[in-house]
Short mmCIF file of C-alpha atoms in Angstrom, two decimals:
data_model
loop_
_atom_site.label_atom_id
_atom_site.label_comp_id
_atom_site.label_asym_id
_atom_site.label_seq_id
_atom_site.Cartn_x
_atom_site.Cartn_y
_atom_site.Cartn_z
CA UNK A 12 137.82 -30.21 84.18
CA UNK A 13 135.17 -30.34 87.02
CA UNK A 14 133.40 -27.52 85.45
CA UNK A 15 133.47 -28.68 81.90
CA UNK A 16 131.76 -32.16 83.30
CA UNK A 17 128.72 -30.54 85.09
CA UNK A 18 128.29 -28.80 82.16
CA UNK A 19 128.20 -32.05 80.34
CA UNK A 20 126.19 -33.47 82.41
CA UNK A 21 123.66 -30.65 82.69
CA UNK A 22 123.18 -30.40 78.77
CA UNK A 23 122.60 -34.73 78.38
CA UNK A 24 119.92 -34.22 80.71
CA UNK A 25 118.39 -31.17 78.85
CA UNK A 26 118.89 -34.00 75.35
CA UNK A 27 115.22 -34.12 73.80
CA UNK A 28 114.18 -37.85 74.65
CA UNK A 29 111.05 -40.08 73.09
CA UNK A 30 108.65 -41.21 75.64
CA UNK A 31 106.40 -44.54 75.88
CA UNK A 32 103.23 -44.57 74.51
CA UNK A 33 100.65 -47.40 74.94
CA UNK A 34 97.83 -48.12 72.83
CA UNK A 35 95.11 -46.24 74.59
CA UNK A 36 97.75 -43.27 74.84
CA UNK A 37 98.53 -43.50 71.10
CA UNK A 38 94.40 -42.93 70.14
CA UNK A 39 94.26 -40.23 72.46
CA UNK A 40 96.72 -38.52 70.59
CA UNK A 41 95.09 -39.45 67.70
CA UNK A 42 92.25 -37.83 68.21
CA UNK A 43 93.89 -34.80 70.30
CA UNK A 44 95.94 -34.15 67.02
CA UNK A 45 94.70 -35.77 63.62
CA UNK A 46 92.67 -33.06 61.77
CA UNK A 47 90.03 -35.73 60.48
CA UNK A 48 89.27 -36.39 64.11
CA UNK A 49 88.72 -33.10 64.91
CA UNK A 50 86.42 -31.84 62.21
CA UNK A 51 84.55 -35.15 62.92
CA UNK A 52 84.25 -33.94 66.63
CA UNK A 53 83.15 -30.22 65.11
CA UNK A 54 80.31 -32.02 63.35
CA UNK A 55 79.37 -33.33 65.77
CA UNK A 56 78.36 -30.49 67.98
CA UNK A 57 77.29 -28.98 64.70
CA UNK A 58 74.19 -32.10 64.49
CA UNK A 59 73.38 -31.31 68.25
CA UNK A 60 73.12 -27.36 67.44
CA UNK A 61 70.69 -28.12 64.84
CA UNK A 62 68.77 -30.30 67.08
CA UNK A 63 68.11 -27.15 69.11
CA UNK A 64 67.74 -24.49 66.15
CA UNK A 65 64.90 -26.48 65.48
CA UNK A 66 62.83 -24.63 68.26
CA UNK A 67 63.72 -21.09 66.29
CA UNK A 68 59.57 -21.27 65.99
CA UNK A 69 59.25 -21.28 69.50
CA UNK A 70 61.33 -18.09 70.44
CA UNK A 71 59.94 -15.08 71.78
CA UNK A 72 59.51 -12.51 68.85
CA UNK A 73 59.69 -8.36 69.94
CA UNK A 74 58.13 -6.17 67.42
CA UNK A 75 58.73 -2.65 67.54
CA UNK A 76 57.74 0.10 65.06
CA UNK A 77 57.64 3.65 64.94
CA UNK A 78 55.68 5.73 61.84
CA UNK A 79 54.77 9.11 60.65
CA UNK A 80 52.14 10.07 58.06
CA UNK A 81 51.52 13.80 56.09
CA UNK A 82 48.33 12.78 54.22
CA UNK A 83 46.51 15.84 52.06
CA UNK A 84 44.77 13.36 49.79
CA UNK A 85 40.94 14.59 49.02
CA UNK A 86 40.31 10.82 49.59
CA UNK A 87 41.77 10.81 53.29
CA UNK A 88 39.58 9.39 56.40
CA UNK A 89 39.07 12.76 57.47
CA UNK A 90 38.75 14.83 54.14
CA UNK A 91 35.15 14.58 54.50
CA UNK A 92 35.41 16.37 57.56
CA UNK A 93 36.70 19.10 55.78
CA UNK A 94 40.71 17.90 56.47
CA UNK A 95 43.15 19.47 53.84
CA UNK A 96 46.16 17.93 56.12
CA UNK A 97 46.09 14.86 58.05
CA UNK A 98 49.08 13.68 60.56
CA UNK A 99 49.66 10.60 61.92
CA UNK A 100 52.07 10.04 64.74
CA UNK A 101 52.45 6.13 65.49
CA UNK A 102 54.25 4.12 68.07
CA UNK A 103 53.63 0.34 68.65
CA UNK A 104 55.47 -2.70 70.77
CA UNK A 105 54.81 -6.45 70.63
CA UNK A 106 55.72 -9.71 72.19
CA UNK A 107 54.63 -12.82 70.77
CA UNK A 108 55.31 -16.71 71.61
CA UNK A 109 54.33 -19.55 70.20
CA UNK A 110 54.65 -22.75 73.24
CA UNK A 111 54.97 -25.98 72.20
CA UNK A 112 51.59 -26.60 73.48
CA UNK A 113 50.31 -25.35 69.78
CA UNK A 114 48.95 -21.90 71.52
CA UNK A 115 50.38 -18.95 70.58
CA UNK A 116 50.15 -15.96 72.87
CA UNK A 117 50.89 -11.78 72.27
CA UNK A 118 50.67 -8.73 74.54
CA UNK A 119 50.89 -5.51 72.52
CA UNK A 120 51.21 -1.50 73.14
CA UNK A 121 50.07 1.04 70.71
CA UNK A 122 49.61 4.85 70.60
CA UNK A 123 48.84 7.20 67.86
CA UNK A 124 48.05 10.51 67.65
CA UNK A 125 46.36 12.44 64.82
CA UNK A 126 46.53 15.87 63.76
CA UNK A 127 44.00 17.57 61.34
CA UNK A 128 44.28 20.72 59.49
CA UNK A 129 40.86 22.56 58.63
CA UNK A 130 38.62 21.25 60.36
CA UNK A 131 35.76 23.75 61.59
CA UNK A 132 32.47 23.28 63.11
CA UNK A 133 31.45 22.33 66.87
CA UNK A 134 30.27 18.98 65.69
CA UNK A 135 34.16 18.11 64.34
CA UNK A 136 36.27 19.74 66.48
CA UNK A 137 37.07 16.64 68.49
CA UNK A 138 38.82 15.82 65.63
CA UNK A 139 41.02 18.43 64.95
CA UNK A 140 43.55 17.01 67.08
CA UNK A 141 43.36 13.91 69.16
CA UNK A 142 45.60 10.34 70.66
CA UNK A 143 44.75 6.66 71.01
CA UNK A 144 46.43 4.01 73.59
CA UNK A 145 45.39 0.88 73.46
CA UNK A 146 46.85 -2.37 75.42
CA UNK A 147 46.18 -5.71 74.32
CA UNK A 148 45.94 -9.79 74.72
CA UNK A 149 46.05 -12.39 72.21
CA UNK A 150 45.49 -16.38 72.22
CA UNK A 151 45.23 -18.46 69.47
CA UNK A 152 44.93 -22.95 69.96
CA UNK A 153 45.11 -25.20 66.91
CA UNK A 154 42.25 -27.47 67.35
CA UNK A 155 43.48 -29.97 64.15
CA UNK A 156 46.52 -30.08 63.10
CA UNK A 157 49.08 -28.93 66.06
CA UNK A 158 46.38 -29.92 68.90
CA UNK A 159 48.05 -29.36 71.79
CA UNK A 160 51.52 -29.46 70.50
CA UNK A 161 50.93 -32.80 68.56
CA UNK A 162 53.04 -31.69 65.67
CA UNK A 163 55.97 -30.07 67.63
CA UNK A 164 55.67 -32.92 69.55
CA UNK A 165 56.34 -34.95 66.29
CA UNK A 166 58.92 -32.67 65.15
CA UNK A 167 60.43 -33.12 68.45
CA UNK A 168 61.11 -37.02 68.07
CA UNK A 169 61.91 -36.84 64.19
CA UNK A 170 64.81 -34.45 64.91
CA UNK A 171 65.91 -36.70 68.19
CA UNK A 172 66.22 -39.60 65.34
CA UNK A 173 67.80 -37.48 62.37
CA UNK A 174 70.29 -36.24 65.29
CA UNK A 175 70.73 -39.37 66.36
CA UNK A 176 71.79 -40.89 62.67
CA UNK A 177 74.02 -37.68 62.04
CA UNK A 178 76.15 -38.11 65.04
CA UNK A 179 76.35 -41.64 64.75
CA UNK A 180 77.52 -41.74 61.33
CA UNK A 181 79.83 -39.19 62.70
CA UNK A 182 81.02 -41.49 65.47
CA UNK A 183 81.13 -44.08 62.61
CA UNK A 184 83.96 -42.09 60.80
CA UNK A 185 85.32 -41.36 63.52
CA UNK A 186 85.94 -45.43 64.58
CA UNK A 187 87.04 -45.85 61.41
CA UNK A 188 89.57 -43.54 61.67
CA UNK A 189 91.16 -45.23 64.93
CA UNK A 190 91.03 -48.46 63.39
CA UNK A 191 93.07 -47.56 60.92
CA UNK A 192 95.11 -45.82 63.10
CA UNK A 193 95.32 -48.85 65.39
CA UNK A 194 96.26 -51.13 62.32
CA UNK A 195 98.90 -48.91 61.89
CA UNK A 196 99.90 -49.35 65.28
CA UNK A 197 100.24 -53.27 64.74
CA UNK A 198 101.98 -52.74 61.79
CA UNK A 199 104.70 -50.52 63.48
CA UNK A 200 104.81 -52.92 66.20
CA UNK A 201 105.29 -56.13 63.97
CA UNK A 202 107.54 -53.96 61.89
CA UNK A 203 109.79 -53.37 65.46
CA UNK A 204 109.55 -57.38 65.94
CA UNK A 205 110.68 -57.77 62.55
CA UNK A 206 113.39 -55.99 62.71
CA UNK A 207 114.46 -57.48 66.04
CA UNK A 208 114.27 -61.21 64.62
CA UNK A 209 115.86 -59.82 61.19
CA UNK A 210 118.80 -58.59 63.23
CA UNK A 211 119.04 -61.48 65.65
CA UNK A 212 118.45 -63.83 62.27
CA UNK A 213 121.55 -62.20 60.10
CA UNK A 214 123.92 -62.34 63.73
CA UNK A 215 123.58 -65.77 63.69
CA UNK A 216 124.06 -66.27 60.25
CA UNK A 217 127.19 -64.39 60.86
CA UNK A 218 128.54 -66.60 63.73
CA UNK A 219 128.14 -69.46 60.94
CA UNK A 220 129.77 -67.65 58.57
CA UNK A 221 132.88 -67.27 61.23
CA UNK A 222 132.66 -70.46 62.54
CA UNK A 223 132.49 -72.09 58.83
CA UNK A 224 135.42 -69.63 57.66
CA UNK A 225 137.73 -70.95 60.70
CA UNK A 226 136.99 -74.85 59.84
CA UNK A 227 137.81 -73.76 55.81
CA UNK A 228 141.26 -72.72 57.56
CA UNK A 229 141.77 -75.81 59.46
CA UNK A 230 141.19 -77.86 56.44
CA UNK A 231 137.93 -79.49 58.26
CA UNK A 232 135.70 -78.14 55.48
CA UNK A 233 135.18 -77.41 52.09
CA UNK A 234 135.30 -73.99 50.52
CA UNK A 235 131.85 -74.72 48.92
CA UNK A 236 130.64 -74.93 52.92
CA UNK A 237 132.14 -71.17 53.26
CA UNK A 238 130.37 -70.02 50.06
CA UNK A 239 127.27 -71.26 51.10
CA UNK A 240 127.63 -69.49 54.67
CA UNK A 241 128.26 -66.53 53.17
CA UNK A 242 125.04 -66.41 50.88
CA UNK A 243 122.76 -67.17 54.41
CA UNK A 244 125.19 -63.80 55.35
CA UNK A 245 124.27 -61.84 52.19
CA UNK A 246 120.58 -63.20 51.91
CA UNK A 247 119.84 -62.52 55.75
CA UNK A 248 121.57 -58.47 54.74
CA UNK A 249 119.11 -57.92 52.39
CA UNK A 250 116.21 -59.54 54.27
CA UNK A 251 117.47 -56.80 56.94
CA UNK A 252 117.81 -53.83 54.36
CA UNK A 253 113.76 -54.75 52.93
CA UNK A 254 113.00 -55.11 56.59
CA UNK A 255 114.24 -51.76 57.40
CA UNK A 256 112.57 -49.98 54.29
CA UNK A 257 109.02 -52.26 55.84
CA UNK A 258 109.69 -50.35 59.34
CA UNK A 259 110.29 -46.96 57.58
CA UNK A 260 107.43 -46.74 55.83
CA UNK A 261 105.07 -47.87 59.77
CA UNK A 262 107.12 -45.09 61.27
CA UNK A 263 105.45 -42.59 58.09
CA UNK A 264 102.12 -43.90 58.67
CA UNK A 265 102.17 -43.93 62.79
CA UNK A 266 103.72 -40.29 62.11
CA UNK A 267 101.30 -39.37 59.41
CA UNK A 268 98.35 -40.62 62.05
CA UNK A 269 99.66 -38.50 64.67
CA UNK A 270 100.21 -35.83 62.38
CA UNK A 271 103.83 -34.93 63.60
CA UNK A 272 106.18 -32.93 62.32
CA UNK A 273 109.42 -34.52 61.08
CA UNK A 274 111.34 -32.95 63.18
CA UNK A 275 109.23 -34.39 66.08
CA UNK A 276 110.73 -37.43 67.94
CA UNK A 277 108.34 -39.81 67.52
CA UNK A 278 107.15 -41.48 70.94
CA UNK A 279 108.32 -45.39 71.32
CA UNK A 280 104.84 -46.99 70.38
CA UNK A 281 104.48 -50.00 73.14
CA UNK A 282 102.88 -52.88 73.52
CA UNK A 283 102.68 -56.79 73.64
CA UNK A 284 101.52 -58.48 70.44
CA UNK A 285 101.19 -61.33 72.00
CA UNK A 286 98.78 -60.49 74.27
CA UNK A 287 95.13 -61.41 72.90
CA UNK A 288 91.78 -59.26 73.47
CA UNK A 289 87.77 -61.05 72.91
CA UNK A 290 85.76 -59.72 70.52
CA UNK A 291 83.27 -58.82 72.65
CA UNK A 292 85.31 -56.45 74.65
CA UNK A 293 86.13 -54.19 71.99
CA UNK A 294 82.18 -53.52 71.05
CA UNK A 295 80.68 -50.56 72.50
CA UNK A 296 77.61 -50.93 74.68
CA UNK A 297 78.58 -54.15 76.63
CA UNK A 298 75.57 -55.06 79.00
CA UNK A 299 73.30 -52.72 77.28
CA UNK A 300 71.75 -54.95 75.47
CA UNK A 301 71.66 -58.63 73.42
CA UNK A 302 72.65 -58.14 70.24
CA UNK A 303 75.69 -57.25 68.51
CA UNK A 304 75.08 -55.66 65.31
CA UNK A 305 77.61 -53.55 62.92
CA UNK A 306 77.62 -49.89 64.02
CA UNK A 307 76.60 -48.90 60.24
CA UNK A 308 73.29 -51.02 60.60
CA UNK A 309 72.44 -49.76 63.61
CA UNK A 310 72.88 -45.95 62.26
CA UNK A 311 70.62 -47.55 59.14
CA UNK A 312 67.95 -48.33 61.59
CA UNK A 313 68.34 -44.76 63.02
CA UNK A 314 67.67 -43.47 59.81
CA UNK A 315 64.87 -45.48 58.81
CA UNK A 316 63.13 -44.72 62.03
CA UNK A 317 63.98 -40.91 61.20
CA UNK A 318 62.45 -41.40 57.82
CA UNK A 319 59.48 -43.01 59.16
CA UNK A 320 58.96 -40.00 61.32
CA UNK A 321 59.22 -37.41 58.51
CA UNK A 322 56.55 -39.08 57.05
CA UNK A 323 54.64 -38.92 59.75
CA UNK A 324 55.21 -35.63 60.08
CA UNK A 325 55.02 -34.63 56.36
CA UNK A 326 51.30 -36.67 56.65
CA UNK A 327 50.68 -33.98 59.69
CA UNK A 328 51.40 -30.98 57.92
CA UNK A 329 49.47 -31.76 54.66
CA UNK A 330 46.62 -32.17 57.35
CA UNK A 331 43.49 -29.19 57.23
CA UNK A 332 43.93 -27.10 60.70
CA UNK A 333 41.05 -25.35 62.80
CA UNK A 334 42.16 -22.43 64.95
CA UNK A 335 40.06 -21.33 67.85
CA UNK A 336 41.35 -17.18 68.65
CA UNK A 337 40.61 -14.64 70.85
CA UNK A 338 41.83 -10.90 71.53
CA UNK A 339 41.39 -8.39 73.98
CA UNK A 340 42.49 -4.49 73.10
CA UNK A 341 41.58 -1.51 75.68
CA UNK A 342 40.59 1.74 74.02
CA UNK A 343 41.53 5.29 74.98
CA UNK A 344 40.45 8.20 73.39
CA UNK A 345 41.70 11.61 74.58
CA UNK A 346 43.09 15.08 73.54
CA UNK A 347 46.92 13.94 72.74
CA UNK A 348 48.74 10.92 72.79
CA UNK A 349 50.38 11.48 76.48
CA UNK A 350 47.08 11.59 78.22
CA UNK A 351 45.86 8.58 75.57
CA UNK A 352 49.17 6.64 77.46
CA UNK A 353 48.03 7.41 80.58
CA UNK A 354 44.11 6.22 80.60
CA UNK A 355 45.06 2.80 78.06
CA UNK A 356 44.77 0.59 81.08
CA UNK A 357 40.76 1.96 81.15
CA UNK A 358 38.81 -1.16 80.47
CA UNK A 359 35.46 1.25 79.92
CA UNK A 360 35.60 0.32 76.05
CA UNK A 361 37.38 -2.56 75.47
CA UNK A 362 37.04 -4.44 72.19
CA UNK A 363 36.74 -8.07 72.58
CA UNK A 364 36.91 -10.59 69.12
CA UNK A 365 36.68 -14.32 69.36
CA UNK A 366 37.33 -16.36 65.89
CA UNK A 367 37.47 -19.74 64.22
CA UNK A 368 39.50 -20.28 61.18
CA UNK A 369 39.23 -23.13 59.06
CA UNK A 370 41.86 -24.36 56.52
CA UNK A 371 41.33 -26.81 54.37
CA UNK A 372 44.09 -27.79 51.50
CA UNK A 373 42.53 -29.53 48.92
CA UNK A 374 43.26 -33.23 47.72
CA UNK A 375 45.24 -32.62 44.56
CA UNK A 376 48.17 -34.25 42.93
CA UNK A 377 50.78 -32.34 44.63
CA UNK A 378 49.26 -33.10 47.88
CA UNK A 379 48.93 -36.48 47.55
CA UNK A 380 52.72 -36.59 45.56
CA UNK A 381 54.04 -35.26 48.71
CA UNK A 382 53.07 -37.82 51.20
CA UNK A 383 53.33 -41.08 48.83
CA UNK A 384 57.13 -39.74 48.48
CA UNK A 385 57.18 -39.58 52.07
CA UNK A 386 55.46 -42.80 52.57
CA UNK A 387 57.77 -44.35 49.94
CA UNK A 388 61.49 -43.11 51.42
CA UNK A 389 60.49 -43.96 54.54
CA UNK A 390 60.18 -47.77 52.89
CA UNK A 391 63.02 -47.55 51.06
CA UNK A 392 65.11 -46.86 54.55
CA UNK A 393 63.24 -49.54 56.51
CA UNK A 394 64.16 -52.11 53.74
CA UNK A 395 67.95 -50.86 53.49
CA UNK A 396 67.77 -51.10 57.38
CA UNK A 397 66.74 -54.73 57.29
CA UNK A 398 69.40 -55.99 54.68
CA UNK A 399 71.73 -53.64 56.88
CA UNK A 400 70.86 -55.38 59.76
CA UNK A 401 70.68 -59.12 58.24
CA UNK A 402 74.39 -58.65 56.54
CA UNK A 403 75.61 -57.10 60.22
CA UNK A 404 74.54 -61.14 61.77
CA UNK A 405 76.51 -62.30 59.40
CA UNK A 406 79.57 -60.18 59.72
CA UNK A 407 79.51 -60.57 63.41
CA UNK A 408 79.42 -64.71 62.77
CA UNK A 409 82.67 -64.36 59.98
CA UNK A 410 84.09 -62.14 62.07
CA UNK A 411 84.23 -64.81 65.15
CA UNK A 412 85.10 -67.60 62.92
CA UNK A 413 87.75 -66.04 61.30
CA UNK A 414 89.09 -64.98 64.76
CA UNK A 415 88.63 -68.47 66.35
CA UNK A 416 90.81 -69.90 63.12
CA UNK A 417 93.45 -67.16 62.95
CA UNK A 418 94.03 -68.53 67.19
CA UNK A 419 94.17 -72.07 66.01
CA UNK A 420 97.13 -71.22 63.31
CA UNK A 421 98.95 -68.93 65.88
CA UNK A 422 99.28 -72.07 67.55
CA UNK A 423 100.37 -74.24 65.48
CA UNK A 424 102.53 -71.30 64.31
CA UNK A 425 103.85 -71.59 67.67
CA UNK A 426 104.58 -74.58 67.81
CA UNK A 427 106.24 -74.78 64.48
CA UNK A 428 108.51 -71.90 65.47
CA UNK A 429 109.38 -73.72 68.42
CA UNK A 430 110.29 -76.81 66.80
CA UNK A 431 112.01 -75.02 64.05
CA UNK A 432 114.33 -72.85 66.56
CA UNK A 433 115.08 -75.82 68.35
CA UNK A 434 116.11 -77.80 64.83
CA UNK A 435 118.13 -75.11 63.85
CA UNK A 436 119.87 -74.95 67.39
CA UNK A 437 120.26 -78.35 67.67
CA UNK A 438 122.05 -78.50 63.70
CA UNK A 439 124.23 -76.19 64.99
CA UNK A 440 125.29 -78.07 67.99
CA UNK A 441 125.80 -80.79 65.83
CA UNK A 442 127.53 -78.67 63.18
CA UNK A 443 129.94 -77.77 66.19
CA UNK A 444 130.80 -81.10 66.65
CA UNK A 445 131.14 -81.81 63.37
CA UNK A 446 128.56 -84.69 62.99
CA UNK A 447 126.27 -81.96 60.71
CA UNK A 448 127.23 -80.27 57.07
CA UNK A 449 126.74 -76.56 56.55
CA UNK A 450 123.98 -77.01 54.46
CA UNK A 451 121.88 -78.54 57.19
CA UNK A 452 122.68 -75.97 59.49
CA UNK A 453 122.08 -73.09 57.17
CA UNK A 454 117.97 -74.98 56.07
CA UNK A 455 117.59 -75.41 58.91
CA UNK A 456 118.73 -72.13 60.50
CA UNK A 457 116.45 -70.25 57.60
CA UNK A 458 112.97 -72.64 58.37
CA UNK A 459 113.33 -71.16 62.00
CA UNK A 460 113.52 -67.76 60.75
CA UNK A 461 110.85 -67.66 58.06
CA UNK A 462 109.25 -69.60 60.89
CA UNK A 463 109.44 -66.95 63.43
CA UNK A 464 108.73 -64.17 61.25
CA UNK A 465 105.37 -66.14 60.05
CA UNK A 466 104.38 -66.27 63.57
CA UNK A 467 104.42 -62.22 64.46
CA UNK A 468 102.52 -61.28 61.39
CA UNK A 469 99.71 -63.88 62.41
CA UNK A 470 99.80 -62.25 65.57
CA UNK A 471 99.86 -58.64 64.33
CA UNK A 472 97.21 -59.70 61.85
CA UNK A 473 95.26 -60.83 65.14
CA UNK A 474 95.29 -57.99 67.10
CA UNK A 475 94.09 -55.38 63.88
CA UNK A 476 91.33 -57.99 63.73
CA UNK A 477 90.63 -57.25 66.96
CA UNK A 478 90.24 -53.39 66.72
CA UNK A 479 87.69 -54.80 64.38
CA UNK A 480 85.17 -55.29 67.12
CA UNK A 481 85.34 -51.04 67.57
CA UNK A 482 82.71 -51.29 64.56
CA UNK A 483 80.33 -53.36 66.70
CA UNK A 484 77.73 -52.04 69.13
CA UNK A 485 75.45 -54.10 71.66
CA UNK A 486 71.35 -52.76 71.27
CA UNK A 487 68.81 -54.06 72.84
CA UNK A 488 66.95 -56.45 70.56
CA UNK A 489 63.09 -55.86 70.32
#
């Protein structure tokens, strides 16, 4: 028997068990485990990695090659020369960088040799067979349209801005998401309370039922007193069963937020829906600046700035561009390519080239097309941004109104509810002493109930308008 108890005892406390959750716990699971949250989150780093793929210009770039040529053309270099067969062995390495300066730099290594096939005469022997090395520097500056780095420089602060706009919008989506997963919260919440006061509602209703049923017996009261005692019975049981189908259907959605399994026990959602929360303290950026605006505004004005760069930038690159260049190549001439190798750091006969290259795109429609459109979309987004920002005031303004009247009704609501419960208690103390009729007691006993219920849906519509503020954020105004 001993045994058979500890074992007992061992597998209740092995019993799977739901566990509190709070609010803040509940939209950490939310985003842990909802799969909208997560791609939002992979987008997210997906805007940031295109903020740096921007700089693919600005990598280093290797160049290798290797080549061979057979040339017997008649119209070869060396034909002249008396050539019937000209090969070419080649071999070159590069490294080139553009900074974000505008200069772009190289260093390069090259080394062919040539081989000649019937060749004759003192005069052309050196040719019969011979290598090149050669080491060299390059430099190039944009003196126009990238001078010193002014266009990366602008590409730079375009992509901070589209970056910007992409992850907010992003972060938008994402706050949408927990509101509604925070409404849904309420609603389970409101549903629990419902139930509770349902319940507690259709007990009492029974203790009138009993209580009228025995004084029916006694002869004290009329059978029509009964009948209407048991309707408040049967009316209060079907108020429970739509009550029940009301907190079914918050579990699916708080489950369906969560994305849980069914056969997951689903965690006992906590939390008093009573207790109120400011506006203010549910907007993001709180002492980072002075005005509250709507976080979809705000990612408007992040867009029209954005815009307003790409035309800037568009208006750059249409621009004509003057490059200043230089290059420095050593030369080695010598028998073969491995002794060629050896004497290309010989500066004896360098070859030295400085260059200016003007281009200058000319002023036709396309040109001109392309930065009005520019021009134009970037005015299109600074308008949107202004009617984004002026509707945001206003939100902001019904928002606060509407949450300053919904407190003034959940008082009264209070205090009807409290009036109401003590009507209805003080019916049935009368009722008990038989100086009320039933049908007092039972009006009276359903005004506190409809009462009560009325009271925790204002509050659970308060608190949903509260997660509300989540779509806020605090910028400084300029």
């Amino acid at each position: 028997m001993k045994k058979g108890a500890l074992v007992g005892l061992f597998l209740l406390a092995w019993q799977p068990h739901s566990f509190a959750m709070t609010l803040q716990e509940y939209l950490k699971e939310v985003e842990k485990n909802n799969k909208s949250a997560q791609s939002l989150q992979v987008a997210t780093e997906t805007a940031e990695l295109g903020k740096v793929a921007g700089d693919i210009e600005l990598v280093p770039v290797l160049t290798a090659e290797a080549g061979y040529i057979n040339d017997k053309s008649p119209l070869s270099q060396f034909a002249i020369l008396g050539a019937s067969e000209s090969k070419t062995t080649s071999y070159s390495l590069g490294l080139g960088k553009k900074f974000s300066t505008g200069t772009t730099a190289s260093v390069s290594a090259s080394a062919y040799e040539v081989e000649n096939t019937g060749i004759s005469g003192p005069q052309a022997a050196q040719f019969q067979k011979f290598g090149v090395g050669s080491l060299g520097v390059g430099l190039s500056q944009s003196l126009w349209k990238d001078f010193f780095g002014h266009g990366t420089r602008l590409r730079w602060e375009r992509q901070d801005a589209a970056t910007a706009a992409a992850t907010g919008q992003f972060d938008l989506q994402k706050k949408l998401l927990l509101v509604g997963a925070e409404s849904a919260f309420w609603d389970y919440l409101y549903a629990l309370e419902n139930l509770k006061i349902g319940q507690a509602s259709f007990e009492r209703a029974k203790r009138i039922e009993n209580w009228t049923r025995r004084r029916v017996n006694d002869g004290i009261s009329d059978r029509a007193d009964l009948y209407s005692a048991q309707a408040l019975v049967a009316g209060r049981q079907l108020q429970l069963v739509s009550i029940e189908d009301d907190m079914a259907s918050a579990k699916r959605k708080v489950r369906d937020y969560l994305e849980y399994a069914d056969d997951k026990a689903l965690p006992e959602l906590t939390g008093n829906i009573s207790q109120r929360r400011s506006l203010s303290s549910m907007v993001d950026g709180n002492g980072g600046g002075n005005r509250v605006v709507a976080l979809d505004a705000y990612l408007s004005s992040l867009d029209a700035k954005a815009q307003s760069l790409e035309a800037r930038e568009t208006e750059d690159q249409l621009r004509p561009d003057l490059v200043l260049s230089g290059s420095y190549n050593t030369n080695s001439v010598e028998p073969d390519m491995n002794e060629a190798t050896q004497n290309w750091t010989d500066t004896d006969r360098p070859t030295t080239k400085v260059g200016l290259k003007l281009t200058y795109p000319f002023d036709i429609g396309a040109k001109n097309a392309a930065r009005e459109a520019a021009r134009k979309k970037a005015l299109a987004a600074k308008l949107q941004s202004e009617r984004k920002l002026f509707e945001s005031d206003s939100s902001w303004i019904e928002l606060n109104r509407r949450y300053s009247e919904m407190s003034k009704r959940i008082e009264s609501a209070e205090e009807v509810s409290r009036l109401q419960s003590s009507a209805a208690k003080a019916q049935t103390d009368l009722f008990n002493k038989g100086r009320s009729i039933t049908a007092n007691v039972i009006n009276a006993e359903e005004d506190a109930g409809v009462a009560e219920l009325n009271l925790a849906r204002l509050k659970s519509e308060q608190r949903k308008m509260e997660a509300q503020g989540r779509l806020f954020v605090v910028i400084e105004e300029k």
